[in-house]
Amino acid sequence: MTFLSINPGHTTKLPLPGTTHQAAHVFEKRQIDAINAALGARRPLLVRGEPGIGKSQLARAAAKVLGWAYLPFVADARTESRDLLWHFDAVARLADAQAQQGEPDGENKEQTLPIGKYLTPGVLWWAFNWQDAKDQAEKATVPIPSQHDQGSNDKGCVVLIDEIDKADSDVPNGLLEALGIGQFPVRDRNEPVRIGDKPLLVVITTNEERTLPDAFIRRCLVLHLALSTDEQEAKRHFMTVGKAHFGDAFADEMLQQAAELVAEERSKAAQRHWRPLPGQAEYLDLLRSIEAQAGKDRDRQQSLLETVAEYILAKDPAAARRWSESQK
C-alpha cells in the first residue's frame, strides 16, 4: 500500500490554472501522519479548522506527492448526497424533448431520449471506477476531469469534498453509505458502480458552519488545523509559508515585517472578538498584492505594506474604523 513518504517541511508546488503563478504547500508532521493514518485505516479524513489555513490545499498537495488523480468537489447549500455520485439533467432532457415536438411523433420523444445522454458522473464515480465513468462521460459528452498536476488514476485517486458543512444534512450520511458498502446505484442501470482495486483517499473539510452528525464524525479520522496561539510561533509559521510561496521575491526582513503585522492584528482581533481573524490566507494575500504591484522593488514593497494591509486585515467594521483613525 502507498503512503506519504516525505519529511516534515517538504514543500509541494501547485500551479494555479490559467496563470503563471504557483501556490505551495508545506507539509507539517501532523498532516503527514493524519493522511497516512487515513490511508491505513481506509477511512475519510475530516480536516477541521478556520478558513484560509490550508485545509483544501492539503488534499491537492497529497495527491501530487502520491502521483494520484485529484478530484475536487465544493459543496454549497444546494448540494445533495447524490451529487457526489452522479447528476441527472432532467431540465436538458425535457428541453430536448420539447424541441422535437414539431417533428413526427414529437409528443413521445422524451420517452425515447436515452437517460445516459443526460447522466454526468460525480467525483465518487470517477474515484470508484475511472473507466466506467469515462465511458459514461462520453455518452453524456462531458469532459474528463483535468489533472493539472499530472496525477494518474492508475495509481489512485484523492477526492476532496470541500466545505461539507454548507451542504444538505443528508450529504455526510450519503457519502459514508457509498464508502461503507463500496458501491452505489445509478439511475437506469441494472448494475451499481462498484469500487475498484485502486487506492482511494477522501479528504473532507469543514469550516464548522453547521454541526456534523456524530455518527459521521465517528467514522472519519479527524485532523484539526490551527495557527499557534503563541504569537512568535505564528510569525515563524507565516514566514515559512511565505518563503515557500514566493521564493526570493521578498527579502527575509519583508517577510518578517508582514508576519509581525498579521500576527499582531490577529492577537488584537482575538482580544476584541473581531471576526474573521486574520491568518495564513490574509498573510499570503498581503504578499501577493504587494508582489503584483511592486515586483522585486524592495523600496516599493516597503511603502505598500501598510497601505495594502488595511484592506486585507481590517474586515470587521470595528477593525476598519481603528485602521482609518490611525491613518489620520
Tab-separated table of C-alpha atoms in Angstrom:
chain	number	residue	atom	x	y	z
A	1	MET	CA	0.000	0.000	0.000
A	2	THR	CA	1.200	3.515	-0.830
A	3	PHE	CA	1.761	6.126	1.874
A	4	LEU	CA	3.232	9.616	2.021
A	5	SER	CA	6.972	9.042	2.384
A	6	ILE	CA	8.108	12.633	2.874
A	7	ASN	CA	9.666	14.511	5.747
A	8	PRO	CA	8.053	17.391	7.671
A	9	GLY	CA	8.794	20.667	5.925
A	10	HIS	CA	8.508	19.116	2.468
A	11	THR	CA	7.224	21.802	0.077
A	12	THR	CA	4.987	20.934	-2.860
A	13	LYS	CA	4.438	23.488	-5.630
A	14	LEU	CA	0.920	23.672	-7.027
A	15	PRO	CA	0.413	25.540	-10.327
A	16	LEU	CA	-2.583	27.868	-10.421
A	17	PRO	CA	-4.527	27.039	-13.619
A	18	GLY	CA	-4.759	29.917	-16.073
A	19	THR	CA	-1.846	31.825	-14.528
A	20	THR	CA	1.932	31.675	-14.382
A	21	HIS	CA	1.807	31.660	-10.571
A	22	GLN	CA	2.098	28.764	-8.158
A	23	ALA	CA	0.792	28.051	-4.703
A	24	ALA	CA	2.873	25.997	-2.317
A	25	HIS	CA	2.042	23.608	0.493
A	26	VAL	CA	4.470	22.991	3.343
A	27	PHE	CA	3.701	19.642	4.961
A	28	GLU	CA	3.717	19.507	8.741
A	29	LYS	CA	4.340	16.251	10.609
A	30	ARG	CA	0.747	16.054	11.865
A	31	GLN	CA	-0.573	16.400	8.308
A	32	ILE	CA	1.646	13.592	7.025
A	33	ASP	CA	0.729	11.344	9.949
A	34	ALA	CA	-3.006	12.021	9.557
A	35	ILE	CA	-3.025	11.259	5.828
A	36	ASN	CA	-1.068	8.040	6.329
A	37	ALA	CA	-3.381	7.028	9.162
A	38	ALA	CA	-6.429	7.591	6.933
A	39	LEU	CA	-4.856	5.589	4.125
A	40	GLY	CA	-4.045	2.772	6.521
A	41	ALA	CA	-7.495	2.732	8.112
A	42	ARG	CA	-9.223	3.242	4.747
A	43	ARG	CA	-11.377	5.938	6.283
A	44	PRO	CA	-12.153	9.501	5.171
A	45	LEU	CA	-10.032	12.248	6.700
A	46	LEU	CA	-12.099	15.119	8.093
A	47	VAL	CA	-9.997	18.290	8.270
A	48	ARG	CA	-11.291	20.940	10.668
A	49	GLY	CA	-10.059	24.489	11.152
A	50	GLU	CA	-10.626	28.144	10.386
A	51	PRO	CA	-10.955	29.298	6.750
A	52	GLY	CA	-7.739	30.014	4.865
A	53	ILE	CA	-5.446	27.756	6.883
A	54	GLY	CA	-4.801	25.313	4.039
A	55	LYS	CA	-7.389	22.568	4.558
A	56	SER	CA	-8.376	22.252	0.905
A	57	GLN	CA	-4.821	22.654	-0.361
A	58	LEU	CA	-3.724	19.707	1.762
A	59	ALA	CA	-5.763	17.307	-0.376
A	60	ARG	CA	-4.316	18.549	-3.657
A	61	ALA	CA	-0.786	18.559	-2.275
A	62	ALA	CA	-1.204	14.967	-1.054
A	63	ALA	CA	-2.461	13.921	-4.490
A	64	LYS	CA	0.553	15.490	-6.167
A	65	VAL	CA	3.057	13.853	-3.824
A	66	LEU	CA	1.367	10.475	-4.261
A	67	GLY	CA	1.082	10.946	-8.028
A	68	TRP	CA	-2.652	10.193	-7.874
A	69	ALA	CA	-5.564	11.782	-9.727
A	70	TYR	CA	-7.175	14.679	-7.881
A	71	LEU	CA	-10.968	15.081	-7.859
A	72	PRO	CA	-12.290	18.187	-6.070
A	73	PHE	CA	-15.922	18.898	-5.214
A	74	VAL	CA	-17.041	22.108	-3.482
A	75	ALA	CA	-20.290	21.754	-1.554
A	76	ASP	CA	-22.891	24.500	-1.240
A	77	ALA	CA	-26.390	24.916	0.184
A	78	ARG	CA	-27.933	23.120	-2.814
A	79	THR	CA	-25.650	20.071	-2.672
A	80	GLU	CA	-27.334	16.702	-2.168
A	81	SER	CA	-25.613	13.404	-1.470
A	82	ARG	CA	-26.411	12.152	-4.975
A	83	ASP	CA	-24.324	14.985	-6.470
A	84	LEU	CA	-21.176	13.203	-5.275
A	85	LEU	CA	-22.239	10.110	-7.221
A	86	TRP	CA	-23.952	11.346	-10.386
A	87	HIS	CA	-26.136	14.133	-11.734
A	88	PHE	CA	-29.144	13.688	-13.999
A	89	ASP	CA	-30.011	16.771	-16.064
A	90	ALA	CA	-33.780	16.434	-16.299
A	91	VAL	CA	-34.148	20.026	-17.484
A	92	ALA	CA	-31.915	19.465	-20.518
A	93	ARG	CA	-33.758	16.250	-21.377
A	94	LEU	CA	-37.124	17.992	-21.217
A	95	ALA	CA	-35.833	20.872	-23.339
A	96	ASP	CA	-34.581	18.450	-25.995
A	97	ALA	CA	-37.934	16.682	-25.980
A	98	GLN	CA	-39.820	19.954	-26.393
A	99	ALA	CA	-37.520	20.996	-29.228
A	100	GLN	CA	-38.530	17.830	-31.072
A	101	GLN	CA	-42.267	18.215	-30.574
A	102	GLY	CA	-42.668	19.668	-34.031
A	103	GLU	CA	-41.254	16.527	-35.569
A	104	PRO	CA	-43.335	13.446	-36.362
A	105	ASP	CA	-44.260	11.616	-33.132
A	106	GLY	CA	-42.657	14.514	-31.273
A	107	GLU	CA	-45.043	14.280	-28.322
A	108	ASN	CA	-43.460	10.987	-27.262
A	109	LYS	CA	-39.852	11.974	-27.876
A	110	GLU	CA	-38.960	12.365	-24.192
A	111	GLN	CA	-39.732	8.697	-23.641
A	112	THR	CA	-37.183	7.689	-26.292
A	113	LEU	CA	-34.369	10.058	-25.318
A	114	PRO	CA	-31.713	7.889	-23.598
A	115	ILE	CA	-31.172	8.600	-19.902
A	116	GLY	CA	-27.426	8.078	-20.315
A	117	LYS	CA	-27.116	11.140	-22.516
A	118	TYR	CA	-28.028	13.328	-19.542
A	119	LEU	CA	-26.176	11.491	-16.766
A	120	THR	CA	-22.902	13.045	-15.552
A	121	PRO	CA	-20.516	11.042	-13.315
A	122	GLY	CA	-19.725	12.565	-9.914
A	123	VAL	CA	-16.374	12.536	-8.141
A	124	LEU	CA	-17.008	9.227	-6.367
A	125	TRP	CA	-17.960	7.547	-9.637
A	126	TRP	CA	-14.613	8.617	-11.108
A	127	ALA	CA	-12.796	7.529	-7.952
A	128	PHE	CA	-14.549	4.144	-7.740
A	129	ASN	CA	-14.281	3.177	-11.405
A	130	TRP	CA	-12.491	5.614	-13.714
A	131	GLN	CA	-13.031	3.643	-16.912
A	132	ASP	CA	-16.756	3.229	-16.271
A	133	ALA	CA	-17.055	6.952	-15.508
A	134	LYS	CA	-15.115	7.773	-18.681
A	135	ASP	CA	-17.465	5.633	-20.764
A	136	GLN	CA	-20.451	7.402	-19.233
A	137	ALA	CA	-18.860	10.836	-19.750
A	138	GLU	CA	-18.502	10.052	-23.461
A	139	LYS	CA	-22.211	9.188	-23.677
A	140	ALA	CA	-23.127	12.449	-21.959
A	141	THR	CA	-20.465	14.418	-23.910
A	142	VAL	CA	-18.961	15.856	-20.720
A	143	PRO	CA	-15.195	16.304	-20.167
A	144	ILE	CA	-12.856	14.059	-18.256
A	145	PRO	CA	-11.594	15.735	-15.037
A	146	SER	CA	-8.469	17.784	-15.796
A	147	GLN	CA	-5.275	16.803	-13.993
A	148	HIS	CA	-3.191	19.966	-13.714
A	149	ASP	CA	-0.642	18.135	-11.562
A	150	GLN	CA	-0.328	15.171	-13.933
A	151	GLY	CA	-1.749	12.736	-11.412
A	152	SER	CA	-2.584	9.227	-12.655
A	153	ASN	CA	-5.846	7.471	-11.892
A	154	ASP	CA	-3.987	4.191	-12.476
A	155	LYS	CA	-2.145	4.822	-9.199
A	156	GLY	CA	-5.110	6.020	-7.138
A	157	CYS	CA	-7.429	8.947	-6.508
A	158	VAL	CA	-7.682	11.695	-3.915
A	159	VAL	CA	-11.199	13.077	-3.570
A	160	LEU	CA	-11.688	16.451	-1.910
A	161	ILE	CA	-15.146	17.258	-0.577
A	162	ASP	CA	-14.741	20.884	0.385
A	163	GLU	CA	-16.882	22.714	2.963
A	164	ILE	CA	-19.236	19.824	3.646
A	165	ASP	CA	-20.828	21.853	6.438
A	166	LYS	CA	-22.551	24.024	3.800
A	167	ALA	CA	-24.311	21.070	2.193
A	168	ASP	CA	-27.652	19.458	2.877
A	169	SER	CA	-27.728	17.396	6.071
A	170	ASP	CA	-28.068	14.114	4.154
A	171	VAL	CA	-24.702	14.551	2.400
A	172	PRO	CA	-22.426	13.223	5.198
A	173	ASN	CA	-24.529	10.100	5.702
A	174	GLY	CA	-24.962	9.504	1.984
A	175	LEU	CA	-21.219	9.779	1.497
A	176	LEU	CA	-20.450	7.269	4.226
A	177	GLU	CA	-23.050	4.858	2.921
A	178	ALA	CA	-21.400	4.746	-0.506
A	179	LEU	CA	-17.923	4.429	1.000
A	180	GLY	CA	-19.065	1.890	3.579
A	181	ILE	CA	-20.520	-0.629	1.139
A	182	GLY	CA	-18.161	0.270	-1.707
A	183	GLN	CA	-20.878	0.749	-4.296
A	184	PHE	CA	-23.878	2.885	-5.231
A	185	PRO	CA	-26.805	2.574	-7.669
A	186	VAL	CA	-27.160	4.713	-10.779
A	187	ARG	CA	-30.399	5.681	-12.444
A	188	ASP	CA	-31.477	3.450	-15.323
A	189	ARG	CA	-28.632	0.980	-14.782
A	190	ASN	CA	-29.051	-2.612	-13.657
A	191	GLU	CA	-25.633	-2.869	-12.037
A	192	PRO	CA	-24.265	-0.483	-9.391
A	193	VAL	CA	-20.953	1.311	-9.658
A	194	ARG	CA	-18.530	-0.700	-7.531
A	195	ILE	CA	-15.266	0.415	-6.018
A	196	GLY	CA	-12.205	-0.960	-7.774
A	197	ASP	CA	-8.819	-2.077	-6.505
A	198	LYS	CA	-7.079	1.302	-6.828
A	199	PRO	CA	-6.215	3.197	-3.610
A	200	LEU	CA	-8.583	5.963	-2.556
A	201	LEU	CA	-8.175	8.853	-0.134
A	202	VAL	CA	-11.198	11.005	0.685
A	203	VAL	CA	-10.437	14.347	2.337
A	204	ILE	CA	-13.377	16.309	3.735
A	205	THR	CA	-13.140	19.872	5.026
A	206	THR	CA	-15.412	21.854	7.295
A	207	ASN	CA	-15.446	25.460	8.476
A	208	GLU	CA	-17.831	24.454	11.298
A	209	GLU	CA	-20.757	26.476	9.921
A	210	ARG	CA	-23.065	23.536	10.612
A	211	THR	CA	-22.761	20.741	13.163
A	212	LEU	CA	-21.944	17.442	11.536
A	213	PRO	CA	-23.649	14.206	12.697
A	214	ASP	CA	-21.813	12.360	15.463
A	215	ALA	CA	-22.116	9.090	13.541
A	216	PHE	CA	-20.387	10.709	10.579
A	217	ILE	CA	-17.517	12.077	12.667
A	218	ARG	CA	-17.004	8.718	14.380
A	219	ARG	CA	-16.438	7.052	11.015
A	220	CYS	CA	-13.825	9.590	9.942
A	221	LEU	CA	-10.300	10.268	11.075
A	222	VAL	CA	-10.054	13.895	12.176
A	223	LEU	CA	-7.230	16.396	11.709
A	224	HIS	CA	-7.501	19.766	13.444
A	225	LEU	CA	-5.521	22.541	11.746
A	226	ALA	CA	-4.934	25.689	13.740
A	227	LEU	CA	-2.439	28.510	13.985
A	228	SER	CA	-0.423	28.557	17.175
A	229	THR	CA	-1.782	30.793	19.906
A	230	ASP	CA	1.821	31.795	20.573
A	231	GLU	CA	2.442	34.954	18.547
A	232	GLN	CA	6.117	34.197	17.927
A	233	GLU	CA	5.335	30.700	16.699
A	234	ALA	CA	2.620	32.093	14.410
A	235	LYS	CA	5.134	34.546	12.931
A	236	ARG	CA	7.599	31.758	12.206
A	237	HIS	CA	4.849	29.758	10.526
A	238	PHE	CA	3.861	32.709	8.337
A	239	MET	CA	7.457	33.262	7.257
A	240	THR	CA	7.925	29.603	6.349
A	241	VAL	CA	4.774	29.627	4.244
A	242	GLY	CA	5.696	32.979	2.654
A	243	LYS	CA	9.148	31.742	1.677
A	244	ALA	CA	7.661	28.594	0.142
A	245	HIS	CA	5.161	30.566	-1.917
A	246	PHE	CA	7.262	33.491	-3.087
A	247	GLY	CA	10.868	32.290	-3.039
A	248	ASP	CA	13.246	35.224	-3.394
A	249	ALA	CA	10.559	37.743	-4.405
A	250	PHE	CA	10.848	39.198	-0.889
A	251	ALA	CA	13.755	39.715	1.457
A	252	ASP	CA	13.526	37.874	4.781
A	253	GLU	CA	13.095	41.226	6.517
A	254	MET	CA	9.983	41.954	4.455
A	255	LEU	CA	8.515	38.523	5.123
A	256	GLN	CA	9.126	39.092	8.819
A	257	GLN	CA	7.523	42.537	8.846
A	258	ALA	CA	4.437	41.206	7.099
A	259	ALA	CA	4.308	38.249	9.502
A	260	GLU	CA	4.579	40.537	12.521
A	261	LEU	CA	1.828	42.777	11.175
A	262	VAL	CA	-0.585	39.905	10.583
A	263	ALA	CA	0.231	38.180	13.896
A	264	GLU	CA	-0.257	41.404	15.857
A	265	GLU	CA	-3.554	42.150	14.117
A	266	ARG	CA	-4.673	38.584	14.780
A	267	SER	CA	-3.957	38.985	18.502
A	268	LYS	CA	-5.837	42.292	18.648
A	269	ALA	CA	-8.776	40.836	16.747
A	270	ALA	CA	-8.949	37.829	19.082
A	271	GLN	CA	-8.906	40.063	22.171
A	272	ARG	CA	-11.682	42.271	20.780
A	273	HIS	CA	-13.726	39.380	19.299
A	274	TRP	CA	-13.422	40.739	15.746
A	275	ARG	CA	-14.178	38.215	13.034
A	276	PRO	CA	-12.819	36.768	10.886
A	277	LEU	CA	-9.407	36.516	12.495
A	278	PRO	CA	-6.560	37.416	10.110
A	279	GLY	CA	-4.489	34.351	9.373
A	280	GLN	CA	-2.493	32.491	6.766
A	281	ALA	CA	-4.791	33.420	3.865
A	282	GLU	CA	-4.525	37.119	4.700
A	283	TYR	CA	-0.748	36.905	5.031
A	284	LEU	CA	-0.455	35.376	1.565
A	285	ASP	CA	-2.937	37.853	0.087
A	286	LEU	CA	-0.896	40.705	1.539
A	287	LEU	CA	2.329	39.469	-0.051
A	288	ARG	CA	0.603	38.539	-3.308
A	289	SER	CA	-0.829	42.028	-3.723
A	290	ILE	CA	2.484	43.697	-2.919
A	291	GLU	CA	4.371	41.452	-5.341
A	292	ALA	CA	1.889	42.183	-8.146
A	293	GLN	CA	2.252	45.934	-7.642
A	294	ALA	CA	5.934	46.261	-6.779
A	295	GLY	CA	7.667	43.206	-8.224
A	296	LYS	CA	11.074	42.892	-6.551
A	297	ASP	CA	11.443	46.632	-5.902
A	298	ARG	CA	12.272	46.491	-2.166
A	299	ASP	CA	11.513	50.175	-1.509
A	300	ARG	CA	8.171	49.966	-3.282
A	301	GLN	CA	7.317	46.775	-1.389
A	302	GLN	CA	8.015	48.520	1.901
A	303	SER	CA	5.893	51.544	1.030
A	304	LEU	CA	2.942	49.337	0.099
A	305	LEU	CA	2.920	47.199	3.239
A	306	GLU	CA	0.801	49.426	5.483
A	307	THR	CA	-1.348	50.673	2.598
A	308	VAL	CA	-2.381	47.230	1.413
A	309	ALA	CA	-2.673	45.771	4.926
A	310	GLU	CA	-5.685	47.925	5.846
A	311	TYR	CA	-7.876	46.385	3.169
A	312	ILE	CA	-6.752	42.814	3.787
A	313	LEU	CA	-6.627	42.697	7.582
A	314	ALA	CA	-9.400	45.082	8.695
A	315	LYS	CA	-12.502	43.100	7.708
A	316	ASP	CA	-14.527	43.671	10.869
A	317	PRO	CA	-16.180	47.157	10.913
A	318	ALA	CA	-14.576	47.994	14.267
A	319	ALA	CA	-11.158	46.975	12.975
A	320	ALA	CA	-11.672	49.087	9.864
A	321	ARG	CA	-12.531	52.135	11.982
A	322	ARG	CA	-9.361	51.653	14.040
A	323	TRP	CA	-7.227	51.462	10.886
A	324	SER	CA	-8.919	54.519	9.416
A	325	GLU	CA	-8.380	56.585	12.561
A	326	SER	CA	-4.738	55.523	12.811
A	327	GLN	CA	-4.071	56.890	9.314
A	328	LYS	CA	-5.356	60.378	10.123
